[in-house]
CSV table of C-alpha atoms in Angstrom, one decimal:
chain,number,residue,atom,x,y,z
D,1,MET,CA,43.4,-12.6,11.3
D,2,PRO,CA,39.6,-13.2,11.5
D,3,SER,CA,38.0,-11.8,14.6
D,4,ALA,CA,36.8,-14.2,17.2
D,5,PRO,CA,33.0,-14.8,17.1
D,6,THR,CA,31.0,-12.6,19.5
D,7,LYS,CA,29.5,-14.6,22.4
D,8,THR,CA,25.7,-14.5,22.4
D,9,ILE,CA,24.4,-12.9,25.6
D,10,THR,CA,21.7,-15.2,27.2
D,11,LEU,CA,19.2,-14.8,30.0
D,12,HIS,CA,21.7,-16.8,32.2
D,13,ASP,CA,24.1,-13.9,31.8
D,14,VAL,CA,21.5,-11.4,32.8
D,15,ALA,CA,20.5,-13.5,35.9
D,16,ARG,CA,24.2,-13.8,36.9
D,17,ALA,CA,24.8,-10.1,36.5
D,18,ALA,CA,21.6,-9.2,38.5
D,19,GLY,CA,22.4,-11.8,41.2
D,20,VAL,CA,19.0,-13.6,40.8
D,21,SER,CA,17.9,-17.0,39.7
D,22,LEU,CA,17.2,-17.7,36.1
D,23,ILE,CA,13.4,-18.1,36.7
D,24,THR,CA,13.4,-14.7,38.6
D,25,ALA,CA,15.1,-13.0,35.7
D,26,SER,CA,12.6,-14.6,33.3
D,27,ARG,CA,9.6,-13.4,35.4
D,28,ALA,CA,11.0,-9.9,35.7
D,29,LEU,CA,11.1,-9.6,31.9
D,30,GLY,CA,8.0,-11.6,31.0
D,31,ASN,CA,5.7,-11.3,33.9
D,32,PRO,CA,6.8,-8.4,36.1
D,33,SER,CA,3.6,-8.3,38.2
D,34,VAL,CA,4.9,-11.2,40.3
D,35,VAL,CA,8.3,-9.7,41.0
D,36,SER,CA,9.2,-6.9,43.3
D,37,PRO,CA,10.0,-3.4,41.8
D,38,ALA,CA,13.5,-3.6,43.3
D,39,THR,CA,14.2,-7.0,41.5
D,40,ILE,CA,12.8,-5.6,38.2
D,41,ALA,CA,15.1,-2.7,38.4
D,42,ARG,CA,18.2,-5.0,39.1
D,43,VAL,CA,17.2,-7.2,36.1
D,44,GLN,CA,16.7,-4.2,33.8
D,45,ALA,CA,20.0,-2.8,34.8
D,46,ALA,CA,21.6,-6.1,34.0
D,47,VAL,CA,19.9,-6.2,30.6
D,48,GLU,CA,21.4,-2.7,29.8
D,49,ALA,CA,24.8,-3.7,31.1
D,50,THR,CA,25.1,-7.0,29.2
D,51,GLY,CA,23.3,-5.9,26.0
D,52,TYR,CA,20.9,-8.8,26.2
D,53,ILE,CA,18.2,-9.0,23.5
D,54,PRO,CA,15.2,-11.2,24.2
D,55,ASN,CA,14.6,-14.1,21.8
D,56,LEU,CA,11.1,-13.1,20.6
D,57,LEU,CA,11.0,-16.0,18.1
D,58,ALA,CA,11.5,-18.6,20.9
D,59,GLY,CA,8.8,-16.8,22.9
D,60,SER,CA,6.4,-16.8,20.0
D,61,LEU,CA,6.9,-20.5,19.4
D,62,LYS,CA,5.8,-21.2,23.0
D,63,SER,CA,2.9,-18.8,23.0
D,64,ARG,CA,2.0,-19.3,19.3
D,65,ARG,CA,1.9,-15.4,19.2
D,66,SER,CA,4.4,-13.7,16.8
D,67,ARG,CA,3.1,-10.2,17.4
D,68,MET,CA,3.7,-9.5,13.8
D,69,VAL,CA,1.4,-8.6,10.9
D,70,ALA,CA,2.6,-8.9,7.3
D,71,ALA,CA,1.9,-6.2,4.7
D,72,ILE,CA,2.4,-7.1,1.1
D,73,VAL,CA,2.7,-4.2,-1.5
D,74,PRO,CA,3.4,-4.2,-5.2
D,75,ALA,CA,6.3,-1.7,-5.0
D,76,LEU,CA,7.8,0.5,-2.2
D,77,ALA,CA,8.4,3.2,-4.9
D,78,VAL,CA,4.7,3.8,-5.3
D,79,ALA,CA,4.1,6.9,-3.3
D,80,GLN,CA,0.3,6.6,-3.1
D,81,PHE,CA,0.6,3.5,-0.9
D,82,LEU,CA,2.9,5.1,1.7
D,83,PRO,CA,0.2,6.9,3.7
D,84,SER,CA,-1.7,3.6,4.1
D,85,LEU,CA,1.5,1.9,5.3
D,86,GLN,CA,2.3,4.7,7.8
D,87,THR,CA,-1.2,4.6,9.5
D,88,LEU,CA,-1.2,0.8,9.3
D,89,THR,CA,2.2,0.7,11.1
D,90,ALA,CA,1.0,3.2,13.7
D,91,GLY,CA,-2.3,1.4,14.3
D,92,LEU,CA,-0.6,-2.0,14.8
D,93,ALA,CA,2.1,-0.5,17.1
D,94,ALA,CA,-0.7,0.9,19.3
D,95,GLY,CA,-1.8,-2.7,19.7
D,96,ASP,CA,1.8,-3.9,20.4
D,97,TYR,CA,2.2,-5.4,16.9
D,98,GLN,CA,5.0,-4.9,14.4
D,99,LEU,CA,4.8,-4.8,10.6
D,100,LEU,CA,6.6,-7.2,8.4
D,101,LEU,CA,6.9,-5.9,4.9
D,102,GLY,CA,7.0,-7.8,1.6
D,103,GLU,CA,7.2,-6.5,-2.1
D,104,THR,CA,5.8,-8.4,-5.1
D,105,GLY,CA,7.2,-6.1,-7.9
D,106,TYR,CA,3.9,-6.5,-9.8
D,107,ASP,CA,4.9,-10.1,-10.6
D,108,PRO,CA,2.2,-12.7,-10.0
D,109,ALA,CA,4.7,-15.5,-9.5
D,110,ARG,CA,6.6,-13.4,-7.0
D,111,GLU,CA,3.4,-12.6,-5.3
D,112,GLU,CA,2.8,-16.3,-4.6
D,113,ALA,CA,6.3,-16.7,-3.3
D,114,VAL,CA,6.1,-13.6,-1.0
D,115,ILE,CA,2.8,-14.9,0.4
D,116,ASP,CA,4.3,-18.3,1.1
D,117,THR,CA,7.3,-16.7,2.7
D,118,MET,CA,5.2,-14.5,4.9
D,119,LEU,CA,3.0,-17.4,6.1
D,120,SER,CA,6.2,-19.3,7.0
D,121,ARG,CA,7.0,-16.5,9.4
D,122,GLN,CA,3.8,-17.2,11.3
D,123,PRO,CA,2.3,-13.7,11.2
D,124,GLU,CA,-1.0,-13.1,13.1
D,125,GLY,CA,-2.5,-11.3,10.1
D,126,ILE,CA,-1.8,-10.2,6.5
D,127,VAL,CA,-2.7,-6.9,4.8
D,128,PHE,CA,-2.5,-7.1,1.1
D,129,THR,CA,-2.4,-4.1,-1.3
D,130,GLY,CA,-4.8,-5.0,-4.1
D,131,LEU,CA,-6.6,-8.3,-4.4
D,132,VAL,CA,-4.8,-11.6,-4.0
D,133,GLY,CA,-4.5,-12.8,-7.6
D,134,ALA,CA,-3.8,-16.5,-7.6
D,135,GLU,CA,-6.6,-18.9,-6.5
D,136,ARG,CA,-3.9,-21.1,-4.9
D,137,SER,CA,-2.8,-18.3,-2.7
D,138,ARG,CA,-6.4,-17.3,-1.9
D,139,GLU,CA,-7.2,-20.8,-0.8
D,140,ARG,CA,-4.0,-21.1,1.2
D,141,LEU,CA,-4.7,-17.9,3.1
D,142,ARG,CA,-8.3,-19.1,3.9
D,143,ARG,CA,-6.9,-22.4,5.2
D,144,ALA,CA,-4.4,-20.5,7.4
D,145,GLY,CA,-7.2,-19.0,9.3
D,146,LEU,CA,-5.5,-15.6,9.7
D,147,PRO,CA,-7.2,-12.2,9.5
D,148,VAL,CA,-6.6,-11.1,5.9
D,149,VAL,CA,-7.4,-7.6,4.7
D,150,GLU,CA,-7.2,-6.8,1.0
D,151,THR,CA,-7.0,-3.0,0.2
D,152,TRP,CA,-6.9,-0.4,-2.6
D,153,ASP,CA,-9.3,-2.4,-4.7
D,154,PHE,CA,-12.8,-3.8,-4.4
D,155,THR,CA,-14.7,-7.1,-4.7
D,156,THR,CA,-17.8,-8.4,-2.9
D,157,ARG,CA,-16.0,-11.7,-2.4
D,158,PRO,CA,-12.6,-11.0,-0.6
D,159,VAL,CA,-10.4,-13.7,0.9
D,160,ASP,CA,-11.6,-12.5,4.3
D,161,MET,CA,-12.0,-8.7,4.7
D,162,LEU,CA,-11.5,-5.7,2.5
D,163,VAL,CA,-11.0,-1.9,2.6
D,164,GLY,CA,-10.9,-0.3,-0.8
D,165,PHE,CA,-12.8,1.2,-3.7
D,166,SER,CA,-13.8,0.4,-7.3
D,167,GLN,CA,-11.0,1.0,-9.8
D,168,GLN,CA,-13.4,0.9,-12.7
D,169,GLN,CA,-15.7,3.5,-11.1
D,170,VAL,CA,-12.6,5.8,-10.8
D,171,GLY,CA,-12.0,5.5,-14.5
D,172,SER,CA,-15.7,6.1,-15.3
D,173,ALA,CA,-15.8,9.1,-13.0
D,174,VAL,CA,-12.8,10.7,-14.7
D,175,ALA,CA,-14.3,10.1,-18.1
D,176,GLY,CA,-17.6,11.6,-17.0
D,177,TYR,CA,-15.7,14.7,-15.8
D,178,PHE,CA,-13.9,15.0,-19.1
D,179,LEU,CA,-17.2,14.7,-21.0
D,180,SER,CA,-18.9,17.3,-18.8
D,181,ARG,CA,-16.2,19.7,-19.9
D,182,GLY,CA,-16.9,19.0,-23.6
D,183,TRP,CA,-13.6,17.2,-24.3
D,184,GLN,CA,-14.0,14.6,-27.0
D,185,ARG,CA,-10.4,14.1,-28.1
D,186,VAL,CA,-9.1,12.5,-25.0
D,187,GLY,CA,-6.4,9.9,-24.2
D,188,VAL,CA,-5.1,7.8,-21.4
D,189,ALA,CA,-1.5,7.5,-20.0
D,190,THR,CA,-1.4,4.3,-17.9
D,191,ALA,CA,0.8,1.9,-16.1
D,192,ASP,CA,0.3,-1.7,-17.0
D,193,ASP,CA,-0.6,-3.1,-13.6
D,194,GLN,CA,-4.0,-4.6,-13.0
D,195,ARG,CA,-5.6,-1.8,-11.0
D,196,ALA,CA,-4.5,0.9,-13.5
D,197,MET,CA,-5.8,-1.2,-16.4
D,198,GLN,CA,-9.2,-1.5,-14.6
D,199,ARG,CA,-9.4,2.3,-14.4
D,200,HIS,CA,-8.5,2.4,-18.1
D,201,ALA,CA,-11.3,0.0,-18.9
D,202,GLY,CA,-13.8,2.1,-16.8
D,203,PHE,CA,-12.7,5.2,-18.7
D,204,GLU,CA,-13.2,3.7,-22.1
D,205,ALA,CA,-16.6,2.2,-21.1
D,206,ALA,CA,-17.8,5.6,-20.0
D,207,ILE,CA,-16.4,7.4,-23.1
D,208,GLY,CA,-18.1,4.7,-25.3
D,209,ARG,CA,-15.2,4.0,-27.6
D,210,ARG,CA,-11.5,3.1,-27.6
D,211,VAL,CA,-9.2,6.1,-27.0
D,212,PRO,CA,-5.5,6.8,-27.7
D,213,THR,CA,-3.6,5.0,-25.0
D,214,ALA,CA,0.0,5.0,-23.9
D,215,LYS,CA,0.9,2.1,-21.7
D,216,VAL,CA,4.1,2.0,-19.6
D,217,PRO,CA,5.5,-0.5,-17.1
D,218,ALA,CA,4.6,-0.2,-13.4
D,219,PRO,CA,5.6,1.5,-11.2
D,220,SER,CA,5.4,4.7,-13.2
D,221,ASN,CA,7.5,7.9,-12.9
D,222,LEU,CA,8.2,11.3,-14.5
D,223,ALA,CA,10.4,9.9,-17.3
D,224,LEU,CA,7.8,7.3,-18.2
D,225,GLY,CA,5.2,10.1,-18.2
D,226,ARG,CA,7.2,12.1,-20.7
D,227,ARG,CA,7.4,9.0,-22.9
D,228,ALA,CA,3.7,8.3,-22.6
D,229,MET,CA,2.9,11.9,-23.7
D,230,THR,CA,5.2,11.6,-26.7
D,231,ASP,CA,3.3,8.4,-27.7
D,232,LEU,CA,-0.1,10.0,-27.2
D,233,LEU,CA,0.7,13.0,-29.3
D,234,ALA,CA,2.0,10.7,-32.1
D,235,GLN,CA,-1.4,8.9,-32.0
D,236,ASP,CA,-3.4,12.2,-32.0
D,237,PRO,CA,-1.6,15.5,-32.3
D,238,GLY,CA,-4.9,17.3,-31.5
D,239,LEU,CA,-5.4,15.6,-28.2
D,240,ARG,CA,-7.4,17.8,-25.8
D,241,ALA,CA,-7.2,16.0,-22.4
D,242,VAL,CA,-5.2,13.2,-20.8
D,243,ALA,CA,-6.2,10.9,-17.9
D,244,CYS,CA,-3.2,9.5,-16.1
D,245,SER,CA,-3.0,6.4,-13.8
D,246,SER,CA,-0.8,8.2,-11.2
D,247,ASP,CA,0.3,11.7,-10.3
D,248,GLN,CA,3.9,10.7,-11.0
D,249,LEU,CA,2.9,9.8,-14.6
D,250,ALA,CA,0.8,13.0,-14.9
D,251,GLN,CA,3.8,15.1,-13.8
D,252,GLY,CA,5.8,13.6,-16.7
D,253,VAL,CA,2.9,14.2,-19.1
D,254,LEU,CA,2.8,17.8,-17.9
D,255,VAL,CA,6.5,18.4,-18.3
D,256,GLU,CA,6.5,16.9,-21.8
D,257,ALA,CA,3.5,19.0,-22.9
D,258,GLN,CA,5.2,22.2,-21.6
D,259,ALA,CA,8.4,21.2,-23.3
D,260,ARG,CA,6.5,21.1,-26.6
D,261,GLY,CA,5.1,24.6,-26.1
D,262,LEU,CA,1.6,23.3,-25.1
D,263,ARG,CA,-0.3,25.4,-22.5
D,264,VAL,CA,-1.9,23.5,-19.6
D,265,PRO,CA,-4.9,23.6,-19.4
D,266,GLU,CA,-5.6,26.0,-22.3
D,267,ASP,CA,-4.2,23.6,-25.0
D,268,ILE,CA,-4.4,20.3,-23.1
D,269,ALA,CA,-5.9,19.3,-19.8
D,270,ILE,CA,-4.3,16.7,-17.5
D,271,CYS,CA,-5.7,14.7,-14.6
D,272,GLY,CA,-3.8,12.4,-12.3
D,273,PHE,CA,-4.6,9.8,-9.6
D,274,GLY,CA,-3.5,9.5,-6.0
D,275,ASN,CA,-3.1,13.1,-4.8
D,276,ALA,CA,0.7,12.8,-4.2
D,277,ASP,CA,2.2,15.4,-1.9
D,278,PHE,CA,3.6,17.4,-4.8
D,279,SER,CA,0.4,17.6,-6.9
D,280,GLU,CA,-1.0,20.7,-5.4
D,281,HIS,CA,2.4,22.5,-5.7
D,282,LEU,CA,3.1,21.9,-9.4
D,283,LEU,CA,2.7,24.8,-11.9
D,284,PRO,CA,0.0,24.5,-12.9
D,285,SER,CA,-1.3,22.5,-9.9
D,286,LEU,CA,-2.5,19.0,-10.8
D,287,SER,CA,-6.1,17.9,-10.8
D,288,THR,CA,-6.3,14.4,-9.4
D,289,VAL,CA,-8.4,11.6,-7.9
D,290,VAL,CA,-8.2,11.6,-4.1
D,291,VAL,CA,-8.4,8.4,-2.1
D,292,ASP,CA,-8.3,8.2,1.7
D,293,GLY,CA,-5.0,6.3,1.9
D,294,PRO,CA,-4.4,7.0,5.6
D,295,GLY,CA,-8.0,5.9,6.3
D,296,ILE,CA,-7.4,2.6,4.5
D,297,GLY,CA,-4.4,1.9,6.7
D,298,ARG,CA,-6.2,2.8,9.9
D,299,ARG,CA,-9.3,0.6,9.1
D,300,ALA,CA,-7.1,-2.3,8.1
D,301,ALA,CA,-5.2,-2.1,11.4
D,302,ASP,CA,-8.4,-2.0,13.3
D,303,MET,CA,-9.8,-5.0,11.5
D,304,VAL,CA,-6.7,-7.1,12.1
D,305,LEU,CA,-6.4,-6.1,15.8
D,306,ALA,CA,-10.1,-6.8,16.4
D,307,ARG,CA,-9.8,-10.3,14.9
D,308,CYS,CA,-6.6,-11.0,16.9
D,309,ARG,CA,-8.6,-10.2,20.0
D,310,GLY,CA,-11.2,-12.7,19.0
D,311,GLU,CA,-13.8,-10.1,18.1
D,312,THR,CA,-16.2,-10.1,15.2
D,313,VAL,CA,-15.7,-7.3,12.6
D,314,ALA,CA,-19.1,-5.7,12.0
D,315,SER,CA,-18.4,-4.5,8.5
D,316,PRO,CA,-15.8,-6.8,6.9
D,317,VAL,CA,-16.1,-5.1,3.5
D,318,VAL,CA,-15.7,-1.3,3.4
D,319,ASP,CA,-15.9,0.9,0.3
D,320,VAL,CA,-14.0,4.1,1.2
D,321,GLY,CA,-14.9,5.8,-2.1
D,322,PHE,CA,-12.9,8.6,-3.9
D,323,ARG,CA,-13.3,12.1,-5.2
D,324,ILE,CA,-12.0,14.2,-8.0
D,325,VAL,CA,-10.2,17.4,-7.0
D,326,GLU,CA,-10.2,20.0,-9.7
D,327,ARG,CA,-7.0,22.2,-9.8
D,328,GLN,CA,-5.4,24.3,-12.4
D,329,SER,CA,-4.4,21.5,-14.9
D,330,THR,CA,-8.1,21.0,-15.8
D,331,GLY,CA,-9.4,24.3,-14.3
D,332,THR,CA,-11.8,27.0,-15.5
D,333,ALA,CA,-9.3,28.4,-18.0
D,334,ALA,CA,-9.8,25.2,-20.0
D,335,ALA,CA,-13.6,25.7,-20.5
């Protein structure tokens, strides 16, 4: 037989269990400064005994404060975004806000749907990984009047605020690093998302010509990296160095190179992007582009909280920059 539906515990039940009026129970939970400590203790004990869970949605409708901030990411599987999400969550929690997470799957149509869904939940701010793509979504966010922080990319004309860096400059810097080592036969292993393709464009612009390129679907991983390396060596068996759009992809490129008997970096040099936690511990260790992901999350949280308090953000557009860390995969043995 089907089980009987569980009765929803209400504030009336708490008040009855505590032996107080409904208004006293409400004040003890929502405005304890006007209730005696003894009464607060009785109401809290009744909450524990009954299993009562306050209806935050009802409260937010009355106060027009949801205490939620939405974060929208391309994919949860992308490790480089996780440090930003962690510090964003911690920063918001310190301000008594909770994070509501949405995933677009690198799909522009899904991005619009996720933004619409998030706005319907009435968040008090939105933090977006990347730049909001569709003009319809950008205009809707502007009209909503919420604090919006775009991250992990750069433009001088954000929807509202921005914490990021130039993807094209990353690609250009990696190309300049390769050229400084004298490597001319170079290639790119890249995911097909917009930010990775911007880095690819910056790389080719700095090299001054088109280079062998292996494109794989985002989000990238080790298996796709092996596939990309196979593709690149088919295009140029004498390839000397490979720039990868992520450390996950670079790990696969490294594994495939070693499986083919190529020495890294003596025969082929490899550079990643993102400084994943495993990068320093590969053999050889992986050279990569480091971005301050935790700093991005902290700054985004500070911006949203400041605006929620009605404060003006002094620097609404922040370029956090990046740096190339040289490790064994492009190290001195390759010179």
